[in-house]
């Protein structure tokens, strides 16, 4: 259990790192690493659409896309999760095109939507670190740092944030950065 300090209030909010398939995770919302069309693709995007069923694509089609760094919410349909929060990560192009800022925006905008919808749990994949080639080490540091900062500011009613990694290597990188960020844990 990681205690996140918000002002003088300590909220006992859990941050979990697990290895697995995000489409199987029981959370109020799972996050999809989508592309700007929101009309599906490969990787986790394909897995989520496959598990959610065709109604997810139909709802996504009404959203008219999503800008890089932003996030939009839909129902979860056949997924265990009630909602899917679709976000579009930056494509890594060497680090001089605001990639870090845009990736941080993905996490903070997903958490803003979680707060607006009074969600108690949210699961993130490792955004941008697959097809978009964002190096896993800095990406995991940005992910954990941004989530920690946002939760310290205003966790809303969030009780659990889960990072769902898809490989042993990615999990180990997140665990190492987590230890740096929460040394007392
Ligand atoms: N559960 C959890 N994580 C997964 C799953 C899954 N079922 N499938 C893949 N991943 C992991 C990948 O291993 C990677 O670590 O999600 C991370 C993000 O990889 P991508 O899905 O390739 O997403 P991204 O790098 O953000 O690229 C997005 O790829 O699929 C397309 O439509 C998508 O164009 C967009 C681009």
mmCIF file of C-alpha atoms and ligand atoms in Angstrom, residues 19-25 31-50 87-91 103 124-134 136 164-167 170 174, ligand 1:
data_model
loop_
_atom_site.group_PDB
_atom_site.id
_atom_site.type_symbol
_atom_site.label_atom_id
_atom_site.label_comp_id
_atom_site.label_asym_id
_atom_site.label_seq_id
_atom_site.Cartn_x
_atom_site.Cartn_y
_atom_site.Cartn_z
ATOM 1 C CA UNK A 19 2.596 -8.334 -15.645
ATOM 2 C CA UNK A 20 -0.403 -9.440 -17.696
ATOM 3 C CA UNK A 21 -3.039 -8.741 -20.303
ATOM 4 C CA UNK A 22 -4.815 -5.449 -19.543
ATOM 5 C CA UNK A 23 -8.022 -6.717 -21.196
ATOM 6 C CA UNK A 24 -8.406 -9.143 -18.297
ATOM 7 C CA UNK A 25 -7.943 -6.527 -15.540
ATOM 8 C CA UNK A 31 -6.406 2.786 -20.627
ATOM 9 C CA UNK A 32 -5.914 2.113 -24.327
ATOM 10 C CA UNK A 33 -2.720 3.201 -26.109
ATOM 11 C CA UNK A 34 -4.584 4.255 -29.238
ATOM 12 C CA UNK A 35 -3.759 6.297 -32.339
ATOM 13 C CA UNK A 36 -5.280 9.634 -33.251
ATOM 14 C CA UNK A 37 -8.069 8.093 -35.348
ATOM 15 C CA UNK A 38 -9.339 6.039 -32.375
ATOM 16 C CA UNK A 39 -10.373 3.473 -34.988
ATOM 17 C CA UNK A 40 -8.185 0.629 -33.736
ATOM 18 C CA UNK A 41 -4.752 -0.626 -34.655
ATOM 19 C CA UNK A 42 -2.317 -3.233 -33.355
ATOM 20 C CA UNK A 43 -0.795 -3.980 -29.960
ATOM 21 C CA UNK A 44 -2.866 -3.209 -26.891
ATOM 22 C CA UNK A 45 -5.329 -1.245 -29.062
ATOM 23 C CA UNK A 46 -6.153 -4.384 -31.044
ATOM 24 C CA UNK A 47 -6.390 -6.511 -27.890
ATOM 25 C CA UNK A 48 -8.811 -4.086 -26.231
ATOM 26 C CA UNK A 49 -11.039 -3.794 -29.300
ATOM 27 C CA UNK A 50 -11.045 -7.579 -29.752
ATOM 28 C CA UNK A 87 -5.146 8.113 -25.063
ATOM 29 C CA UNK A 88 -2.707 8.793 -27.885
ATOM 30 C CA UNK A 89 0.942 8.646 -26.954
ATOM 31 C CA UNK A 90 3.718 10.423 -28.841
ATOM 32 C CA UNK A 91 5.770 8.603 -31.446
ATOM 33 C CA UNK A 103 3.567 11.378 -22.767
ATOM 34 C CA UNK A 124 -2.480 1.743 -17.535
ATOM 35 C CA UNK A 125 -0.444 -0.094 -20.164
ATOM 36 C CA UNK A 126 3.047 1.200 -20.898
ATOM 37 C CA UNK A 127 1.933 3.925 -23.308
ATOM 38 C CA UNK A 128 4.062 4.609 -26.417
ATOM 39 C CA UNK A 129 6.681 1.938 -25.622
ATOM 40 C CA UNK A 130 5.587 -0.519 -28.334
ATOM 41 C CA UNK A 131 4.945 0.541 -31.919
ATOM 42 C CA UNK A 132 5.658 4.162 -30.962
ATOM 43 C CA UNK A 133 9.180 3.156 -29.837
ATOM 44 C CA UNK A 134 9.442 5.391 -26.749
ATOM 45 C CA UNK A 136 10.982 2.021 -21.791
ATOM 46 C CA UNK A 164 -0.043 -3.575 -16.461
ATOM 47 C CA UNK A 165 3.213 -4.566 -18.142
ATOM 48 C CA UNK A 166 3.391 -7.071 -20.948
ATOM 49 C CA UNK A 167 6.905 -8.445 -20.445
ATOM 50 C CA UNK A 170 9.143 -3.973 -18.786
ATOM 51 C CA UNK A 174 8.928 -0.155 -13.826
HETATM 52 N N1 LIG B 1 -1.979 -5.821 -22.222
HETATM 53 C C1 LIG B 1 -1.064 -4.962 -21.708
HETATM 54 N N2 LIG B 1 -0.072 -4.403 -22.429
HETATM 55 C C2 LIG B 1 -0.005 -4.751 -23.747
HETATM 56 C C3 LIG B 1 -0.928 -5.625 -24.357
HETATM 57 C C4 LIG B 1 -1.941 -6.167 -23.531
HETATM 58 N N3 LIG B 1 -2.865 -7.016 -24.018
HETATM 59 N N4 LIG B 1 -0.585 -5.751 -25.684
HETATM 60 C C5 LIG B 1 0.513 -4.987 -25.868
HETATM 61 N N5 LIG B 1 0.871 -4.388 -24.713
HETATM 62 C C6 LIG B 1 1.991 -3.483 -24.444
HETATM 63 C C7 LIG B 1 3.151 -3.503 -25.398
HETATM 64 O O1 LIG B 1 4.000 -4.605 -25.124
HETATM 65 C C8 LIG B 1 3.799 -2.169 -25.065
HETATM 66 O O2 LIG B 1 4.604 -2.315 -23.914
HETATM 67 O O3 LIG B 1 1.499 -2.164 -24.534
HETATM 68 C C9 LIG B 1 2.608 -1.284 -24.705
HETATM 69 C C10 LIG B 1 2.249 -0.267 -25.776
HETATM 70 O O4 LIG B 1 2.498 -0.844 -27.059
HETATM 71 P P1 LIG B 1 1.519 -0.575 -28.312
HETATM 72 O O5 LIG B 1 0.259 -1.305 -28.095
HETATM 73 O O6 LIG B 1 2.317 -0.857 -29.540
HETATM 74 O O7 LIG B 1 1.178 0.966 -28.210
HETATM 75 P P2 LIG B 1 2.067 2.242 -28.571
HETATM 76 O O8 LIG B 1 3.523 1.984 -28.502
HETATM 77 O O9 LIG B 1 1.486 3.342 -27.722
HETATM 78 O O10 LIG B 1 1.707 2.500 -30.096
HETATM 79 C C11 LIG B 1 0.386 2.883 -30.398
HETATM 80 O O11 LIG B 1 0.161 1.136 -32.007
HETATM 81 O O12 LIG B 1 -1.451 -0.451 -31.830
HETATM 82 C C12 LIG B 1 -1.146 0.718 -32.420
HETATM 83 O O13 LIG B 1 -3.274 1.767 -32.781
HETATM 84 C C13 LIG B 1 -2.083 1.814 -32.005
HETATM 85 O O14 LIG B 1 -1.231 3.262 -33.695
HETATM 86 C C14 LIG B 1 -1.232 3.002 -32.298
HETATM 87 C C15 LIG B 1 0.145 2.552 -31.858
#
